[in-house]
Amino acid sequence: MKLVIAIVQDKDANKLRSVFVAHDIVATRFSTTGSFLRSGNTTYLVAVDDDKVDLTLQLIKETCSARQQFMTPPVSLNGDTAEHTFPIEVQVGGATVMVLPIESFHQF
Amino acid sequence: MKLVIAIVQDKDANKLRSVFVAHDIVATRFSTTGSFLRSGNTTYLVAVDDDKVDLTLQLIKETCSARQQFMTPPVSLNGDTAEHTFPIEVQVGGATVMVLPIESFHQF
Amino acid sequence: MKLVIAIVQDKDANKLRSVFVAHDIVATRFSTTGSFLRSGNTTYLVAVDDDKVDLTLQLIKETCSARQQFMTPPVSLNGDTAEHTFPIEVQVGGATVMVLPIESFHQF
Ligand code: NI
Ligand code: NI
Ligand code: NI
């Protein structure tokens, strides 16, 4: 078995959980904080059989990849009234994933 | 050394901590959430010498194994008055445990 | 690559984050609880290239090593008035660090 550790944005965490459930992948979820000033993130620990590692990686990639998105800032940066704010393009999502060897796995 | 990662129910987490302390096993505790709609769980990280892995697994098994328990629901499901509620059998406990290799261990 | 898991005191956690940022080391931060009655601690997960493991360990050692420090207790233990309290020497800091092998690493 392998331990897949996936660090994803909070934004994508719920959808990833649903995707895991739909594919019978059991994950444990941690709230975490990135060390750069990014929004919060979520870490999943997933213990999977060797032959499910590729599927797990594929699901994370499909659900959490970094992508561009338009967002309207709540207030304009130079103090203008709200009618002058306009959407800016920001990068959202992204996932960091590590696969580690498991020597033994037990359920009690 | 090995890293033992144990995911247990919150219900059993305090007792497990006491059992670890009584056997000189130092564990670090995380609050976590299961991905299915179960009650909260707790994850312990335990770094142990190779010859203490079996003891650690045994202690987790003794303390946290899944078992049946009778529980009285706080309100009956069909809206009856409280006097009509009665105990139901539920499964509690259970532990998922992984043992991983540690390449080096340091205390500063 | 290697996964460095560092469990440090909350007291040292922010400084360690700054040190990691200054050295381009990306860490994910968890709030954790020690199993002995110590103050809270923080766990960092750091995925680093093999040739950065020694630097990472060195930075943790420099920033978080256990050391003696004088502290004035807020109230004296025998109920005397505050003017009779005096500084006591306590140990602060300390880090427990594990290095684990990573089989594969992905960024999406
Ligand atoms: Ni599918
Ligand atoms: Ni015993
Ligand atoms: Ni430096």
Coordinates of C-alpha atoms and ligand atoms in Angstrom, one line a residue:
Chain A
M1 CA 0.0 0.0 0.0
K2 CA 0.9 3.6 -0.4
L3 CA 0.2 6.7 1.6
V4 CA -0.9 9.6 -0.6
I5 CA -0.6 13.0 1.1
A6 CA -2.4 15.7 -0.8
I7 CA -2.3 19.4 0.1
V8 CA -5.1 21.3 -1.7
Q9 CA -6.9 24.6 -1.4
D10 CA -9.8 24.8 1.0
K11 CA -11.8 25.9 -2.0
D12 CA -11.4 22.5 -3.7
A13 CA -11.4 20.3 -0.5
N14 CA -15.2 19.5 -0.4
K15 CA -15.4 18.6 -4.0
L16 CA -12.3 16.3 -3.6
R17 CA -13.9 14.6 -0.7
S18 CA -17.0 13.8 -2.8
V19 CA -14.9 12.5 -5.6
F20 CA -13.0 10.3 -3.2
V21 CA -16.2 8.9 -1.7
A22 CA -17.6 8.3 -5.2
H23 CA -14.6 6.1 -6.0
D24 CA -14.5 4.3 -2.6
I25 CA -11.3 6.0 -1.5
V26 CA -11.2 6.7 2.2
A27 CA -9.4 9.8 3.2
T28 CA -8.6 11.6 6.5
R29 CA -8.8 15.3 6.4
F30 CA -6.6 17.9 8.3
S31 CA -7.0 21.7 8.4
T32 CA -3.6 23.2 7.6
T33 CA -2.0 26.5 6.8
G34 CA 0.4 27.2 4.0
S35 CA 3.6 28.9 4.9
F36 CA 3.2 31.6 2.3
L37 CA 0.4 34.1 2.6
R38 CA -2.1 32.0 0.6
S39 CA -5.6 31.1 1.6
G40 CA -6.0 28.2 4.0
N41 CA -5.5 24.7 2.7
T42 CA -6.5 21.2 3.6
T43 CA -4.4 18.1 3.8
Y44 CA -5.8 14.7 3.0
L45 CA -4.1 11.4 4.0
V46 CA -5.2 8.6 1.8
A47 CA -4.0 5.0 2.2
V48 CA -4.5 3.1 -1.0
D49 CA -3.5 -0.2 -2.7
D50 CA -0.7 0.1 -5.1
D51 CA -3.0 -0.3 -8.1
K52 CA -5.2 2.6 -7.0
V53 CA -2.4 5.2 -6.7
D54 CA -2.7 6.3 -10.3
L55 CA -6.5 6.8 -10.0
T56 CA -6.0 8.8 -6.8
L57 CA -3.5 11.1 -8.5
Q58 CA -5.7 11.5 -11.5
L59 CA -8.7 12.4 -9.3
I60 CA -6.7 15.0 -7.5
K61 CA -5.4 16.4 -10.7
E62 CA -8.9 16.7 -12.3
T63 CA -10.4 18.3 -9.2
C64 CA -7.7 20.6 -7.9
S65 CA -5.4 21.7 -10.7
A66 CA -4.3 25.3 -10.7
R67 CA -6.4 27.4 -13.0
Q68 CA -7.1 31.1 -13.8
Q69 CA -10.4 32.6 -12.6
F70 CA -11.9 36.0 -12.8
M71 CA -12.7 37.5 -9.4
T72 CA -14.3 40.9 -8.5
P73 CA -12.4 42.5 -5.6
P74 CA -14.8 43.6 -2.9
V75 CA -13.3 47.2 -2.9
S76 CA -11.0 48.8 -5.4
L77 CA -7.4 49.2 -4.3
N78 CA -7.3 53.0 -4.8
G79 CA -10.3 53.8 -2.8
D80 CA -12.7 54.4 -5.7
T81 CA -16.4 53.8 -5.2
A82 CA -17.6 50.2 -5.7
E83 CA -18.9 51.0 -9.3
H84 CA -15.3 51.4 -10.4
T85 CA -14.1 47.9 -9.3
F86 CA -13.7 45.4 -12.1
P87 CA -12.8 41.7 -12.3
I88 CA -9.2 40.6 -12.1
E89 CA -7.7 37.3 -13.1
V90 CA -6.3 35.2 -10.3
Q91 CA -4.9 31.8 -10.0
V92 CA -6.9 29.4 -7.8
G93 CA -6.5 25.7 -6.9
G94 CA -3.3 23.7 -7.2
A95 CA -2.3 20.6 -5.3
T96 CA 1.0 19.3 -3.9
V97 CA 1.0 15.5 -3.6
M98 CA 3.5 13.0 -2.2
V99 CA 3.3 9.3 -2.4
L100 CA 5.1 7.4 0.5
P101 CA 5.7 3.7 1.0
I102 CA 3.6 1.9 3.7
E103 CA 5.3 -1.0 5.4
S104 CA 2.2 -2.4 7.0
F105 CA -1.5 -1.4 7.3
H106 CA -4.0 -2.5 9.9
Q107 CA -7.6 -2.1 10.7
F108 CA -8.9 -2.9 14.2
Chain B
M1 CA 12.7 3.6 13.6
K2 CA 9.1 3.6 12.3
L3 CA 6.4 6.2 12.1
V4 CA 3.1 4.8 13.2
I5 CA 0.1 6.8 12.0
A6 CA -3.1 5.9 13.9
I7 CA -6.5 7.3 13.1
V8 CA -8.9 6.6 15.9
Q9 CA -12.3 7.8 17.0
D10 CA -12.4 10.9 19.3
K11 CA -14.2 8.7 21.8
D12 CA -11.1 6.6 22.3
A13 CA -8.4 9.3 21.8
N14 CA -7.9 10.3 25.5
K15 CA -7.8 6.7 26.7
L16 CA -5.2 5.9 24.0
R17 CA -3.1 8.9 25.1
S18 CA -3.0 7.6 28.7
V19 CA -2.1 4.1 27.5
F20 CA 0.8 5.6 25.4
V21 CA 2.0 7.7 28.3
A22 CA 1.9 4.6 30.6
H23 CA 4.2 2.8 28.2
D24 CA 6.6 5.7 27.5
I25 CA 5.4 6.1 23.9
V26 CA 5.5 9.7 22.8
A27 CA 2.7 10.7 20.4
T28 CA 1.7 13.8 18.6
R29 CA -2.0 14.4 18.3
F30 CA -4.0 16.0 15.4
S31 CA -7.7 16.7 15.1
T32 CA -9.0 15.3 11.9
T33 CA -12.2 14.6 10.1
G34 CA -13.2 11.4 8.4
S35 CA -14.4 11.7 4.8
F36 CA -17.6 9.7 5.5
L37 CA -20.2 11.1 7.8
R38 CA -18.8 9.6 10.9
S39 CA -18.0 11.4 14.2
G40 CA -14.8 13.3 14.4
N41 CA -11.5 11.4 14.7
T42 CA -8.1 12.0 16.0
T43 CA -4.8 11.1 14.3
Y44 CA -1.7 10.2 16.3
L45 CA 1.8 10.3 14.9
V46 CA 4.1 8.0 16.9
A47 CA 7.8 7.6 16.2
V48 CA 9.0 4.3 17.7
D49 CA 12.0 2.0 17.7
D50 CA 11.5 -1.0 15.5
D51 CA 11.2 -3.3 18.5
K52 CA 8.3 -1.2 19.9
V53 CA 6.1 -1.3 16.8
D54 CA 4.3 -4.5 17.8
L55 CA 3.6 -3.1 21.3
T56 CA 2.3 0.1 19.8
L57 CA 0.0 -1.8 17.5
Q58 CA -1.2 -4.1 20.3
L59 CA -2.0 -1.1 22.5
I60 CA -4.0 0.6 19.7
K61 CA -5.9 -2.7 19.1
E62 CA -6.7 -3.2 22.8
T63 CA -7.9 0.4 23.2
C64 CA -9.7 1.3 20.0
S65 CA -11.0 -1.8 18.3
A66 CA -14.4 -1.5 16.7
R67 CA -17.2 -2.9 19.0
Q68 CA -20.9 -2.9 19.4
Q69 CA -22.5 -0.7 22.0
F70 CA -26.1 0.2 23.1
M71 CA -27.0 3.8 22.8
T72 CA -30.2 5.6 23.6
P73 CA -31.0 8.1 20.8
P74 CA -31.8 11.6 22.3
V75 CA -35.1 11.8 20.4
S76 CA -37.0 9.1 18.6
L77 CA -36.8 9.3 14.8
N78 CA -40.6 9.4 14.2
G79 CA -41.3 12.3 16.6
D80 CA -42.7 10.2 19.5
T81 CA -42.3 11.5 23.0
A82 CA -39.1 10.7 24.8
E83 CA -40.6 7.8 26.8
H84 CA -40.9 5.8 23.5
T85 CA -37.2 6.0 22.6
F86 CA -35.2 2.8 23.2
P87 CA -31.6 1.8 23.0
I88 CA -30.2 0.8 19.6
E89 CA -27.0 -1.1 18.9
V90 CA -24.3 0.9 17.2
Q91 CA -20.7 0.2 16.2
V92 CA -18.2 2.5 18.0
G93 CA -14.4 2.7 17.9
G94 CA -12.2 1.3 15.2
A95 CA -8.7 2.3 14.2
T96 CA -6.8 2.6 10.9
V97 CA -3.1 2.2 11.4
M98 CA -0.2 2.6 9.0
V99 CA 3.5 1.9 9.7
L100 CA 6.0 3.8 7.6
P101 CA 9.8 3.7 7.4
I102 CA 11.8 6.5 8.9
E103 CA 15.2 7.2 7.3
S104 CA 16.5 9.4 10.1
F105 CA 15.2 10.8 13.4
H106 CA 16.5 13.8 15.3
Q107 CA 15.9 15.6 18.6
F108 CA 17.2 19.1 19.0
Chain C
M1 CA 12.8 13.8 -2.4
K2 CA 12.3 13.4 1.3
L3 CA 9.4 14.4 3.6
V4 CA 10.7 16.1 6.7
I5 CA 8.2 16.1 9.6
A6 CA 9.1 18.6 12.3
I7 CA 7.3 18.9 15.6
V8 CA 8.2 22.2 17.3
Q9 CA 6.9 24.3 20.1
D10 CA 4.3 26.9 19.2
K11 CA 6.7 29.5 20.6
D12 CA 9.2 28.8 17.8
A13 CA 6.7 28.1 15.0
N14 CA 6.4 31.6 13.5
K15 CA 10.2 32.1 13.5
L16 CA 10.7 28.8 11.8
R17 CA 8.2 29.7 9.1
S18 CA 10.1 32.9 8.4
V19 CA 13.4 31.0 8.2
F20 CA 11.9 28.5 5.8
V21 CA 10.5 31.2 3.6
A22 CA 13.9 33.0 3.5
H23 CA 15.4 29.8 2.3
D24 CA 12.7 28.9 -0.3
I25 CA 11.5 25.9 1.7
V26 CA 7.8 25.4 1.4
A27 CA 6.2 23.9 4.5
T28 CA 2.6 23.0 5.5
R29 CA 1.7 23.8 9.0
F30 CA -0.6 21.8 11.4
S31 CA -1.7 22.6 14.9
T32 CA -1.0 19.7 17.2
T33 CA -1.0 18.7 20.8
G34 CA 1.8 16.8 22.6
S35 CA 0.7 13.8 24.6
F36 CA 2.5 15.0 27.7
L37 CA 1.3 18.2 29.5
R38 CA 3.4 20.5 27.5
S39 CA 2.4 23.7 25.8
G40 CA 0.9 23.3 22.4
N41 CA 3.0 22.4 19.5
T42 CA 3.1 22.8 15.7
T43 CA 3.9 20.2 13.1
Y44 CA 5.5 21.2 9.8
L45 CA 5.5 18.9 6.7
V46 CA 8.3 19.8 4.4
A47 CA 8.9 18.1 1.0
V48 CA 12.5 18.8 0.0
D49 CA 15.0 17.6 -2.6
D50 CA 17.6 15.2 -1.1
D51 CA 20.3 17.8 -1.2
K52 CA 18.2 20.2 0.9
V53 CA 17.6 17.8 3.8
D54 CA 20.7 18.8 5.7
L55 CA 19.9 22.5 5.3
T56 CA 16.4 21.9 6.5
L57 CA 17.6 20.0 9.6
Q58 CA 20.2 22.7 10.3
L59 CA 17.6 25.5 10.1
I60 CA 15.3 23.6 12.5
K61 CA 18.1 23.0 14.9
E62 CA 19.2 26.7 14.9
T63 CA 15.7 28.0 15.4
C64 CA 14.1 25.5 17.7
S65 CA 16.7 23.8 19.9
A66 CA 15.8 23.2 23.5
R67 CA 17.3 25.9 25.8
Q68 CA 17.1 27.3 29.3
Q69 CA 15.2 30.5 29.8
F70 CA 14.3 32.6 32.9
M71 CA 10.6 33.2 33.4
T72 CA 8.7 35.0 36.1
P73 CA 5.7 33.0 37.2
P74 CA 2.5 35.1 37.2
V75 CA 1.7 34.2 40.8
S76 CA 3.9 32.7 43.4
L77 CA 3.1 29.1 44.2
N78 CA 2.6 29.5 48.0
G79 CA 0.1 32.4 47.7
D80 CA 2.6 35.2 48.6
T81 CA 1.9 38.6 47.2
A82 CA 3.3 39.3 43.7
E83 CA 6.3 41.2 45.0
H84 CA 7.7 37.9 46.3
T85 CA 7.6 36.1 43.0
F86 CA 11.0 35.7 41.3
P87 CA 12.2 34.3 38.0
I88 CA 12.7 30.5 37.6
E89 CA 14.7 28.8 34.9
V90 CA 12.6 26.7 32.5
Q91 CA 13.4 24.7 29.4
V92 CA 11.8 26.0 26.3
G93 CA 11.9 25.0 22.6
G94 CA 13.0 21.6 21.4
A95 CA 12.2 19.8 18.1
T96 CA 11.4 16.3 17.1
V97 CA 12.2 15.6 13.4
M98 CA 11.7 12.6 11.2
V99 CA 12.9 12.2 7.6
L100 CA 10.9 9.8 5.4
P101 CA 11.4 8.6 1.9
I102 CA 9.0 10.0 -0.8
E103 CA 8.4 7.6 -3.8
S104 CA 6.9 10.3 -6.0
F105 CA 6.1 14.0 -5.9
H106 CA 3.5 15.9 -8.0
Q107 CA 2.3 19.4 -8.4
F108 CA -0.9 20.0 -10.3
Ligands
NI1 NI -14.4 8.3 -12.0
NI2 NI 0.9 -2.7 29.1
NI3 NI 20.6 30.7 5.9

